[in-house]
Amino acid sequence: MAYTAHMPDHLAFGAPPRSGSRKSAKATMTGDRDSVRRWVQSNKKMLAERIRDVQGDTVFGLMLKMASTADDPASAPDIPLQMRFMLQMSAPRLRAGLHLLAEELPSKALDTPDFKGQTPLMLAAVQGDAELVRKLLDRKVEFDAQDLWGRTA
């Protein structure tokens, strides 16, 4: 059975709600700050909430987890080879988008832990993204939060 991933068009980066604009999605992931701002403004409520899944991620937290897989696709052997290749090719754009979002998202979206108590700051630290860690700390996220095992960033 083939694995396919689909993000609803209205959640695509840079797209106003329900627009499905691929052009603005591409602009956002290549560093278009204005497109990021428009997307954040038009999706502010959704971005501050948890995604309705078992892990309780926010969009930002889920993107951080995707970035980790994109940085090292071999760490996810259950993902088909073609999908791993696409993830690897998109890793730099995904990281660039995360950095822009860290500057633009509401604080709540940057500080919400997942079901294991892991915050975006913890995930960025584990991934070794020092610049993103600095940006999150500049946004005053909780730096001493503990996950289920008592670990901090």
GROMACS .gro file of C-alpha atoms in nm:
model
  153
    1MET     CA    1   0.000   0.000   0.000
    2ALA     CA    2   0.144   0.339  -0.099
    3TYR     CA    3   0.182   0.610   0.161
    4THR     CA    4   0.052   0.951   0.060
    5ALA     CA    5   0.060   1.267   0.265
    6HIS     CA    6  -0.180   1.553   0.204
    7MET     CA    7  -0.210   1.885   0.378
    8PRO     CA    8  -0.542   2.060   0.317
    9ASP     CA    9  -0.489   2.357   0.085
   10HIS     CA   10  -0.605   2.609   0.345
   11LEU     CA   11  -0.320   2.498   0.576
   12ALA     CA   12  -0.048   2.531   0.312
   13PHE     CA   13   0.213   2.791   0.400
   14GLY     CA   14   0.141   3.134   0.262
   15ALA     CA   15  -0.210   3.043   0.159
   16PRO     CA   16  -0.499   3.244   0.289
   17PRO     CA   17  -0.771   3.021   0.435
   18ARG     CA   18  -0.919   2.792   0.169
   19SER     CA   19  -0.720   2.951  -0.114
   20GLY     CA   20  -0.489   2.666  -0.209
   21SER     CA   21  -0.229   2.909  -0.342
   22ARG     CA   22   0.081   2.705  -0.428
   23LYS     CA   23   0.271   3.017  -0.537
   24SER     CA   24   0.249   3.180  -0.194
   25ALA     CA   25   0.327   2.845  -0.027
   26LYS     CA   26   0.652   2.829  -0.222
   27ALA     CA   27   0.734   3.192  -0.142
   28THR     CA   28   0.696   3.126   0.230
   29MET     CA   29   0.925   2.825   0.237
   30THR     CA   30   1.189   3.016   0.042
   31GLY     CA   31   1.195   3.300   0.292
   32ASP     CA   32   0.918   3.542   0.194
   33ARG     CA   33   0.849   3.702   0.533
   34ASP     CA   34   0.539   3.888   0.409
   35SER     CA   35   0.378   3.561   0.296
   36VAL     CA   36   0.455   3.407   0.634
   37ARG     CA   37   0.296   3.702   0.814
   38ARG     CA   38  -0.017   3.682   0.597
   39TRP     CA   39  -0.043   3.307   0.653
   40VAL     CA   40   0.004   3.342   1.030
   41GLN     CA   41  -0.254   3.621   1.048
   42SER     CA   42  -0.511   3.428   0.847
   43ASN     CA   43  -0.459   3.108   1.051
   44LYS     CA   44  -0.385   3.256   1.394
   45LYS     CA   45  -0.649   3.060   1.586
   46MET     CA   46  -0.556   2.727   1.427
   47LEU     CA   47  -0.185   2.786   1.488
   48ALA     CA   48  -0.234   2.844   1.860
   49GLU     CA   49  -0.432   2.522   1.906
   50ARG     CA   50  -0.326   2.162   1.919
   51ILE     CA   51  -0.383   1.949   1.613
   52ARG     CA   52  -0.656   1.694   1.670
   53ASP     CA   53  -0.431   1.390   1.680
   54VAL     CA   54  -0.310   1.154   1.947
   55GLN     CA   55   0.019   1.337   1.997
   56GLY     CA   56  -0.136   1.675   2.074
   57ASP     CA   57   0.110   1.868   1.859
   58THR     CA   58   0.072   2.223   1.740
   59VAL     CA   59   0.147   2.295   1.375
   60PHE     CA   60   0.487   2.432   1.478
   61GLY     CA   61   0.568   2.127   1.691
   62LEU     CA   62   0.466   1.891   1.412
   63MET     CA   63   0.681   2.084   1.164
   64LEU     CA   64   0.979   2.051   1.398
   65LYS     CA   65   0.929   1.675   1.408
   66MET     CA   66   0.900   1.667   1.029
   67ALA     CA   67   1.221   1.869   1.002
   68SER     CA   68   1.403   1.609   1.210
   69THR     CA   69   1.290   1.337   0.970
   70ALA     CA   70   1.378   1.555   0.670
   71ASP     CA   71   1.728   1.615   0.810
   72ASP     CA   72   1.784   1.241   0.852
   73PRO     CA   73   1.537   1.045   0.636
   74ALA     CA   74   1.715   0.718   0.717
   75SER     CA   75   1.584   0.755   1.074
   76ALA     CA   76   1.237   0.672   0.943
   77PRO     CA   77   1.273   0.342   0.755
   78ASP     CA   78   0.895   0.296   0.743
   79ILE     CA   79   0.866   0.593   0.505
   80PRO     CA   80   0.892   0.487   0.140
   81LEU     CA   81   1.218   0.570  -0.035
   82GLN     CA   82   1.059   0.825  -0.269
   83MET     CA   83   0.904   1.009   0.026
   84ARG     CA   84   1.238   1.007   0.213
   85PHE     CA   85   1.406   1.159  -0.093
   86MET     CA   86   1.141   1.432  -0.114
   87LEU     CA   87   1.181   1.505   0.257
   88GLN     CA   88   1.557   1.531   0.225
   89MET     CA   89   1.528   1.769  -0.069
   90SER     CA   90   1.284   1.992   0.122
   91ALA     CA   91   1.481   2.000   0.450
   92PRO     CA   92   1.652   2.339   0.395
   93ARG     CA   93   1.323   2.507   0.299
   94LEU     CA   94   1.145   2.348   0.593
   95ARG     CA   95   1.413   2.477   0.831
   96ALA     CA   96   1.393   2.826   0.678
   97GLY     CA   97   1.015   2.823   0.723
   98LEU     CA   98   1.050   2.716   1.087
   99HIS     CA   99   1.286   3.005   1.157
  100LEU     CA  100   1.043   3.254   1.005
  101LEU     CA  101   0.750   3.104   1.194
  102ALA     CA  102   0.943   3.125   1.522
  103GLU     CA  103   0.955   3.500   1.472
  104GLU     CA  104   0.592   3.539   1.368
  105LEU     CA  105   0.376   3.286   1.554
  106PRO     CA  106   0.188   3.368   1.873
  107SER     CA  107   0.389   3.271   2.183
  108LYS     CA  108   0.139   3.001   2.279
  109ALA     CA  109   0.208   2.818   1.953
  110LEU     CA  110   0.581   2.819   2.032
  111ASP     CA  111   0.549   2.692   2.388
  112THR     CA  112   0.284   2.419   2.375
  113PRO     CA  113   0.418   2.074   2.470
  114ASP     CA  114   0.316   1.752   2.298
  115PHE     CA  115   0.174   1.447   2.478
  116LYS     CA  116   0.522   1.360   2.609
  117GLY     CA  117   0.567   1.709   2.751
  118GLN     CA  118   0.823   1.796   2.482
  119THR     CA  119   0.820   2.163   2.387
  120PRO     CA  120   0.938   2.307   2.057
  121LEU     CA  121   1.244   2.440   2.244
  122MET     CA  122   1.333   2.086   2.352
  123LEU     CA  123   1.290   1.955   1.997
  124ALA     CA  124   1.503   2.234   1.849
  125ALA     CA  125   1.775   2.168   2.108
  126VAL     CA  126   1.777   1.792   2.040
  127GLN     CA  127   1.802   1.864   1.667
  128GLY     CA  128   2.103   2.089   1.730
  129ASP     CA  129   1.941   2.396   1.573
  130ALA     CA  130   2.115   2.662   1.786
  131GLU     CA  131   1.974   2.951   1.583
  132LEU     CA  132   1.617   2.830   1.632
  133VAL     CA  133   1.684   2.776   2.003
  134ARG     CA  134   1.801   3.139   2.028
  135LYS     CA  135   1.494   3.263   1.842
  136LEU     CA  136   1.262   3.068   2.072
  137LEU     CA  137   1.441   3.197   2.381
  138ASP     CA  138   1.419   3.552   2.244
  139ARG     CA  139   1.042   3.496   2.222
  140LYS     CA  140   1.047   3.414   2.597
  141VAL     CA  141   0.936   3.051   2.574
  142GLU     CA  142   0.960   2.852   2.896
  143PHE     CA  143   1.320   2.732   2.908
  144ASP     CA  144   1.296   2.507   3.212
  145ALA     CA  145   0.988   2.303   3.121
  146GLN     CA  146   1.027   1.931   3.185
  147ASP     CA  147   0.903   1.642   2.972
  148LEU     CA  148   0.759   1.320   3.114
  149TRP     CA  149   1.109   1.198   3.200
  150GLY     CA  150   1.212   1.520   3.376
  151ARG     CA  151   1.436   1.635   3.091
  152THR     CA  152   1.469   2.001   2.994
  153ALA     CA  153   1.599   2.170   2.681
   0.00000   0.00000   0.00000
